[in-house]
Amino acid sequence: MSDTSTSVCDYISLATEGVKGLHPYQPGKPIEELERELGLTNIVKLASNENPLGISLLATAAIQQQLEVATLYPDGAGFVLKQALADYLAVEVSTITLGNGSNDVLDLIARAYAGPESEVIYSQYAFAVYALSTQSVNAKAVVVPAKDWGHDLDAMFEAITEQTSLIFIANPNNPTGTYLDTSKLKQFLTRVPENIVVVLDEAYCEYIDVSDYPDGISLLQEYPNLVVTRTFSKAWGLASLRVGYSISNPDVANILNRVRQPFNVNSFALAAAAAVLSDNEYLENGKRLNKEGLVQIGEGLAALGLSYIPSVGNFICFDVVEDGSKVYQALLKEGVIVRPLANYGMPHHLRVSIGLKNENQRFLDALASVL
Ligand SMILES: *Cc1c(COP(=O)(O)O)cnc(C)c1O
């Protein structure tokens, strides 16, 4: 190719305003990348809130079966998975929208309900995809300051204007691990005008067993503007396959279905997700492991004199007081990958995902040695 600098067009400035302001999502560092860079082996990745159990055997079998028909397009309607979800969640099929990960669904919602004329509200420290989806449709992001690292629903309500079309709520929030209880959430939803779509992102809901954690699906009858999103990437252990979904009123699902790519979820993901729903043992093992790991890491951090944000998810955000990226880099040299949070405006915090018991210990030992 010839020298691109001689081009008469500046393809950066030709992009729409919102897109120009975007910074690509920063994923957790892949194990292979660290292997290449530092020549390390035996690396522990606790950076992307992935399930440490490995894949369910039911999912493996379903994927094997799909290999035989891999030349065919997937079922664009996702009939089998939608039916399985409808049974599992006790909802109507017409309320479900499938996505290539729940990130895809978040994007569909933004494309369907926000544009250059609209404002989209979300919290400071909220999941990074809300900003990406908002800006890519050239909507105005209204970022509401957090309270105790969590969503300040009163302030989010105050931020509503005539232009507000969409509100994103992560419950619990990633990366902070904070959650909103049933009464706070219902109070908020009751006050929000019905013409504003409220997305309740429940990516970690399967892990949670605190009694005042709201089940978004049970609120759908009462709040027709509510869209609940969930995923197979976390507690169900299928992050690489990319499959998530929303449950909403059927009219919203109808609209999301219009902006969706015809084959947005691949055959392997559809089959594995449908199969894994009947592996209750897998889910329960993961939950138990996570509960124990939260305690193990919490106690380990406290023993090191570090404070952390109490979390109900499968990860913990902790305060290293000094520059988090330095500690992150030092941990990499020990073969432990966690997540730096400077891009979330939390330069002194790191987020660690809950792993297997020995992985958690590796992390705690590495942290003790680098501090
Ligand atoms: C991990 C995560 C998701 C899920 O992403 P997928 O695209 O389904 O893998 C959604 N929301 C939050 C808050 C998350 O942390």
XYZ file of C-alpha atoms and ligand atoms in Angstrom:
386
model
C 0.000 0.000 0.000
C 1.170 3.550 -0.672
C 1.916 5.980 2.133
C -1.479 6.589 3.718
C -0.472 10.044 4.961
C -0.698 11.327 1.351
C -4.406 10.485 1.199
C -6.642 13.501 0.659
C -9.160 12.117 3.117
C -8.728 11.923 6.872
C -10.640 8.785 7.657
C -10.430 9.447 11.363
C -12.219 12.780 11.109
C -14.749 11.389 8.629
C -16.165 9.121 11.334
C -19.218 10.312 13.249
C -18.603 12.427 16.359
C -19.594 9.726 18.804
C -17.444 7.076 17.197
C -14.424 9.388 17.111
C -14.681 9.753 20.871
C -14.610 5.997 21.423
C -11.773 4.043 22.931
C -11.876 0.311 22.213
C -12.947 -1.939 25.086
C -9.887 -3.187 26.963
C -10.253 -6.896 27.522
C -8.332 -8.923 30.068
C -4.882 -9.931 28.834
C -5.012 -13.342 27.111
C -2.824 -16.078 28.623
C -1.106 -16.712 25.254
C -0.119 -13.052 24.987
C 1.624 -13.082 28.367
C 3.314 -16.364 27.429
C 4.669 -14.737 24.258
C 5.741 -11.544 25.999
C 7.451 -12.916 29.093
C 8.093 -16.535 28.166
C 6.189 -17.650 31.252
C 4.214 -20.839 31.695
C 1.728 -21.873 34.360
C -0.083 -18.551 34.087
C -3.205 -17.855 36.130
C -5.774 -15.573 34.489
C -8.182 -13.962 36.913
C -8.959 -10.997 34.684
C -12.259 -11.478 32.870
C -14.683 -12.973 35.388
C -14.634 -16.273 33.527
C -15.839 -19.509 35.060
C -12.854 -21.404 36.530
C -14.674 -24.764 36.425
C -14.138 -25.388 32.737
C -16.966 -26.174 30.350
C -19.968 -28.319 31.307
C -19.840 -31.800 29.759
C -23.375 -31.321 28.485
C -22.166 -28.298 26.522
C -19.200 -30.236 25.115
C -21.499 -32.978 23.835
C -23.844 -30.443 22.245
C -20.934 -28.736 20.481
C -19.643 -32.073 19.154
C -23.030 -32.753 17.630
C -23.127 -29.376 15.922
C -19.756 -30.012 14.256
C -21.505 -32.465 11.953
C -23.711 -29.720 10.531
C -21.214 -26.889 10.754
C -21.562 -26.058 7.053
C -25.148 -24.965 7.636
C -26.286 -21.568 8.870
C -27.514 -21.562 12.447
C -31.213 -21.339 13.239
C -31.633 -17.574 13.005
C -34.706 -17.731 15.221
C -32.881 -19.671 17.937
C -35.980 -21.818 18.412
C -34.482 -24.513 20.636
C -32.580 -22.172 22.938
C -35.501 -19.773 23.275
C -37.785 -22.650 24.174
C -35.278 -23.938 26.729
C -34.920 -20.455 28.239
C -38.667 -19.926 28.315
C -39.063 -23.174 30.280
C -36.116 -22.463 32.561
C -37.175 -18.894 33.383
C -40.932 -19.435 33.147
C -41.373 -16.644 30.591
C -42.984 -16.456 27.144
C -40.768 -17.144 24.130
C -41.931 -13.821 22.675
C -40.133 -11.931 25.472
C -36.677 -13.309 24.631
C -34.061 -11.746 22.351
C -30.838 -13.672 21.767
C -27.488 -11.989 21.276
C -23.881 -12.726 20.410
C -23.109 -12.302 24.093
C -25.248 -9.952 26.135
C -22.974 -7.169 24.874
C -24.643 -7.651 21.518
C -28.063 -7.215 23.114
C -26.915 -4.038 24.908
C -25.824 -2.726 21.523
C -29.132 -3.673 19.888
C -31.007 -1.782 22.583
C -28.906 1.340 22.046
C -29.381 1.136 18.273
C -33.117 0.665 18.626
C -33.857 3.246 21.303
C -31.120 5.899 21.260
C -29.728 8.213 18.591
C -28.180 11.655 18.066
C -31.177 13.357 19.687
C -31.193 11.294 22.848
C -29.511 11.150 26.208
C -28.469 7.890 27.797
C -27.944 7.695 31.552
C -25.553 5.375 33.325
C -23.421 5.477 36.447
C -19.800 6.377 36.954
C -17.762 3.127 37.232
C -20.515 1.230 35.411
C -19.724 -1.516 32.904
C -17.700 -0.036 30.017
C -19.963 -1.335 27.257
C -22.715 1.183 28.129
C -20.425 4.021 27.067
C -19.401 2.210 23.884
C -22.976 1.457 22.844
C -24.117 4.997 23.676
C -21.374 6.753 21.772
C -21.535 4.494 18.752
C -25.108 5.645 18.088
C -24.063 9.268 18.663
C -26.312 9.662 21.686
C -25.299 11.928 24.556
C -23.868 10.052 27.529
C -25.035 11.332 30.908
C -22.678 9.805 33.456
C -23.999 10.119 37.001
C -21.467 10.200 39.873
C -21.443 6.970 41.878
C -22.231 6.713 45.581
C -20.044 4.351 47.628
C -18.822 2.893 44.311
C -22.398 1.894 43.375
C -25.240 3.403 41.373
C -26.845 6.491 42.974
C -30.420 5.951 41.795
C -31.708 9.235 43.224
C -29.088 11.143 41.263
C -29.804 9.041 38.175
C -33.480 9.924 38.482
C -32.594 13.618 38.817
C -30.539 13.346 35.610
C -33.619 12.475 33.536
C -34.620 15.110 30.970
C -37.038 15.324 28.024
C -34.226 13.881 25.889
C -33.578 10.804 28.009
C -34.405 7.659 26.054
C -32.396 4.969 27.775
C -30.956 4.122 31.211
C -28.400 1.383 31.836
C -28.197 -0.235 35.281
C -25.753 -3.025 36.121
C -26.925 -5.186 38.996
C -24.501 -6.126 40.341
C -22.121 -3.696 38.762
C -18.908 -4.767 37.128
C -16.143 -3.838 38.064
C -17.210 -2.684 41.542
C -19.352 -5.663 42.613
C -21.962 -3.433 44.274
C -25.673 -4.215 43.982
C -29.030 -2.495 44.331
C -31.621 -4.065 46.592
C -35.228 -4.765 45.624
C -36.782 -1.792 47.379
C -34.298 0.753 45.986
C -34.681 -0.607 42.477
C -38.483 -0.712 42.595
C -38.640 2.801 43.992
C -36.559 3.979 41.051
C -38.480 2.061 38.395
C -41.755 3.387 39.751
C -40.551 6.958 39.267
C -39.034 6.604 35.771
C -41.446 7.626 32.977
C -42.622 4.643 30.916
C -41.288 6.034 27.652
C -37.716 5.618 28.891
C -36.265 2.149 28.372
C -34.464 0.884 31.473
C -31.901 -1.872 30.945
C -31.180 -4.022 33.969
C -27.970 -5.915 33.264
C -27.945 -9.078 35.383
C -24.814 -10.733 33.998
C -23.952 -12.198 37.424
C -27.418 -12.911 38.832
C -26.950 -16.700 39.004
C -24.167 -16.274 41.568
C -26.111 -14.186 44.009
C -27.831 -15.453 47.099
C -28.460 -12.356 49.167
C -32.140 -12.190 50.018
C -32.773 -8.577 49.027
C -31.273 -8.966 45.532
C -34.082 -8.294 43.044
C -35.018 -10.795 40.341
C -35.435 -8.542 37.311
C -37.707 -10.981 35.525
C -40.295 -10.787 38.290
C -40.453 -7.010 37.766
C -41.256 -7.151 34.053
C -45.031 -7.366 34.535
C -45.050 -4.221 36.598
C -42.593 -2.202 34.478
C -43.191 -2.564 30.713
C -40.190 -0.328 29.946
C -37.781 -2.724 31.684
C -35.350 -4.888 29.700
C -33.425 -7.521 31.663
C -30.190 -8.799 30.115
C -28.389 -12.001 31.085
C -25.539 -14.084 29.757
C -24.095 -17.576 29.412
C -20.565 -16.148 29.737
C -20.221 -16.136 33.521
C -21.926 -18.667 35.796
C -22.780 -20.903 32.801
C -19.159 -20.977 31.649
C -19.582 -20.324 27.908
C -17.739 -17.001 27.471
C -15.913 -17.997 24.293
C -19.092 -19.051 22.502
C -20.724 -15.613 22.847
C -24.336 -16.009 23.847
C -26.558 -13.801 25.953
C -30.176 -12.675 25.910
C -32.723 -10.175 27.079
C -36.189 -10.625 28.495
C -38.538 -7.737 27.896
C -42.061 -6.973 26.916
C -42.781 -8.602 23.516
C -42.981 -5.263 21.700
C -39.446 -4.384 22.758
C -38.294 -7.883 21.757
C -40.003 -7.400 18.391
C -38.054 -4.167 17.842
C -34.722 -5.684 18.935
C -35.340 -8.533 16.547
C -35.532 -6.017 13.678
C -32.048 -4.589 14.306
C -30.487 -7.939 15.104
C -28.198 -9.582 12.522
C -30.089 -12.554 11.058
C -27.579 -15.116 12.377
C -26.120 -13.277 15.360
C -25.762 -16.409 17.515
C -23.820 -19.339 16.068
C -24.921 -22.979 16.141
C -22.379 -24.065 18.751
C -23.457 -21.335 21.120
C -27.164 -22.036 20.593
C -26.753 -25.766 21.237
C -24.335 -25.463 24.164
C -26.469 -22.858 25.911
C -29.631 -24.921 25.562
C -27.819 -27.989 26.900
C -26.125 -26.319 29.846
C -29.423 -25.086 31.264
C -30.133 -28.617 32.453
C -26.745 -28.939 34.190
C -27.847 -27.707 37.569
C -24.932 -29.458 39.233
C -22.498 -27.361 37.183
C -24.234 -24.183 38.276
C -24.332 -25.202 41.931
C -20.658 -26.246 41.934
C -19.712 -22.907 40.452
C -21.764 -21.016 42.998
C -20.249 -22.875 45.926
C -16.740 -22.421 44.587
C -17.390 -18.729 44.078
C -18.767 -18.227 47.553
C -15.719 -19.902 49.088
C -13.380 -17.961 46.808
C -14.936 -14.607 47.751
C -14.223 -15.397 51.405
C -10.717 -16.715 50.665
C -9.689 -13.649 48.669
C -11.466 -11.221 50.991
C -9.632 -12.645 53.989
C -6.357 -12.752 52.064
C -6.639 -9.104 51.049
C -7.512 -8.087 54.595
C -4.486 -10.001 55.893
C -2.346 -7.932 53.513
C -3.908 -4.779 54.941
C -5.736 -3.964 51.701
C -9.276 -2.683 51.595
C -11.739 -3.936 48.993
C -15.267 -3.212 47.834
C -17.655 -5.919 49.121
C -18.805 -7.878 46.065
C -21.720 -10.180 45.278
C -20.266 -11.143 41.884
C -17.438 -13.494 40.908
C -14.776 -10.810 41.273
C -13.437 -8.352 43.837
C -12.157 -4.818 43.397
C -9.353 -3.995 45.807
C -7.404 -0.858 46.615
C -3.622 -1.077 46.321
C -3.255 2.561 47.459
C -0.355 3.105 45.043
C -0.512 3.139 41.233
C -2.589 0.083 40.308
C -0.900 -0.368 36.936
C 2.473 -0.882 38.646
C 1.060 -3.663 40.812
C -0.704 -5.086 37.759
C 2.600 -5.199 35.839
C 4.426 -6.735 38.789
C 1.731 -9.439 39.063
C 2.129 -10.207 35.346
C 5.798 -10.981 35.961
C 4.614 -13.472 38.593
C 2.359 -15.065 35.979
C -0.880 -13.722 37.462
C -3.223 -11.693 35.255
C -5.743 -9.401 36.960
C -7.547 -6.354 35.581
C -6.243 -2.795 35.942
C -9.043 -0.215 36.297
C -7.472 3.108 35.298
C -9.773 3.203 32.258
C -12.710 3.105 34.691
C -11.274 6.105 36.552
C -10.110 3.846 39.394
C -6.310 4.080 39.105
C -5.632 2.692 42.594
C -7.879 -0.331 42.234
C -7.407 -3.717 40.612
C -10.111 -6.289 39.941
C -9.480 -9.963 40.521
C -11.860 -12.701 39.365
C -12.596 -15.589 41.686
C -10.771 -18.706 40.512
C -10.177 -22.190 41.839
C -8.839 -22.373 45.395
C -5.228 -22.873 44.267
C -5.511 -20.073 41.707
C -6.801 -17.692 44.357
C -3.865 -18.674 46.547
C -1.413 -18.118 43.680
C -2.850 -14.630 43.307
C -2.625 -13.866 47.030
C 0.958 -15.162 47.246
C 2.002 -13.175 44.170
C 0.339 -10.057 45.554
C 2.103 -10.450 48.898
C 5.430 -10.730 47.154
C 4.999 -7.705 44.862
C 3.613 -5.234 47.406
C -19.426 -9.906 31.585
C -20.521 -8.907 31.552
C -21.500 -8.959 30.571
C -21.573 -10.127 29.650
O -20.950 -9.991 28.481
P -21.195 -11.092 27.353
O -21.212 -10.261 26.120
O -22.509 -11.748 27.608
O -20.045 -12.020 27.443
C -22.531 -8.051 30.588
N -22.599 -7.115 31.547
C -21.689 -7.041 32.521
C -21.859 -6.033 33.593
C -20.620 -7.912 32.538
O -19.698 -7.824 33.491
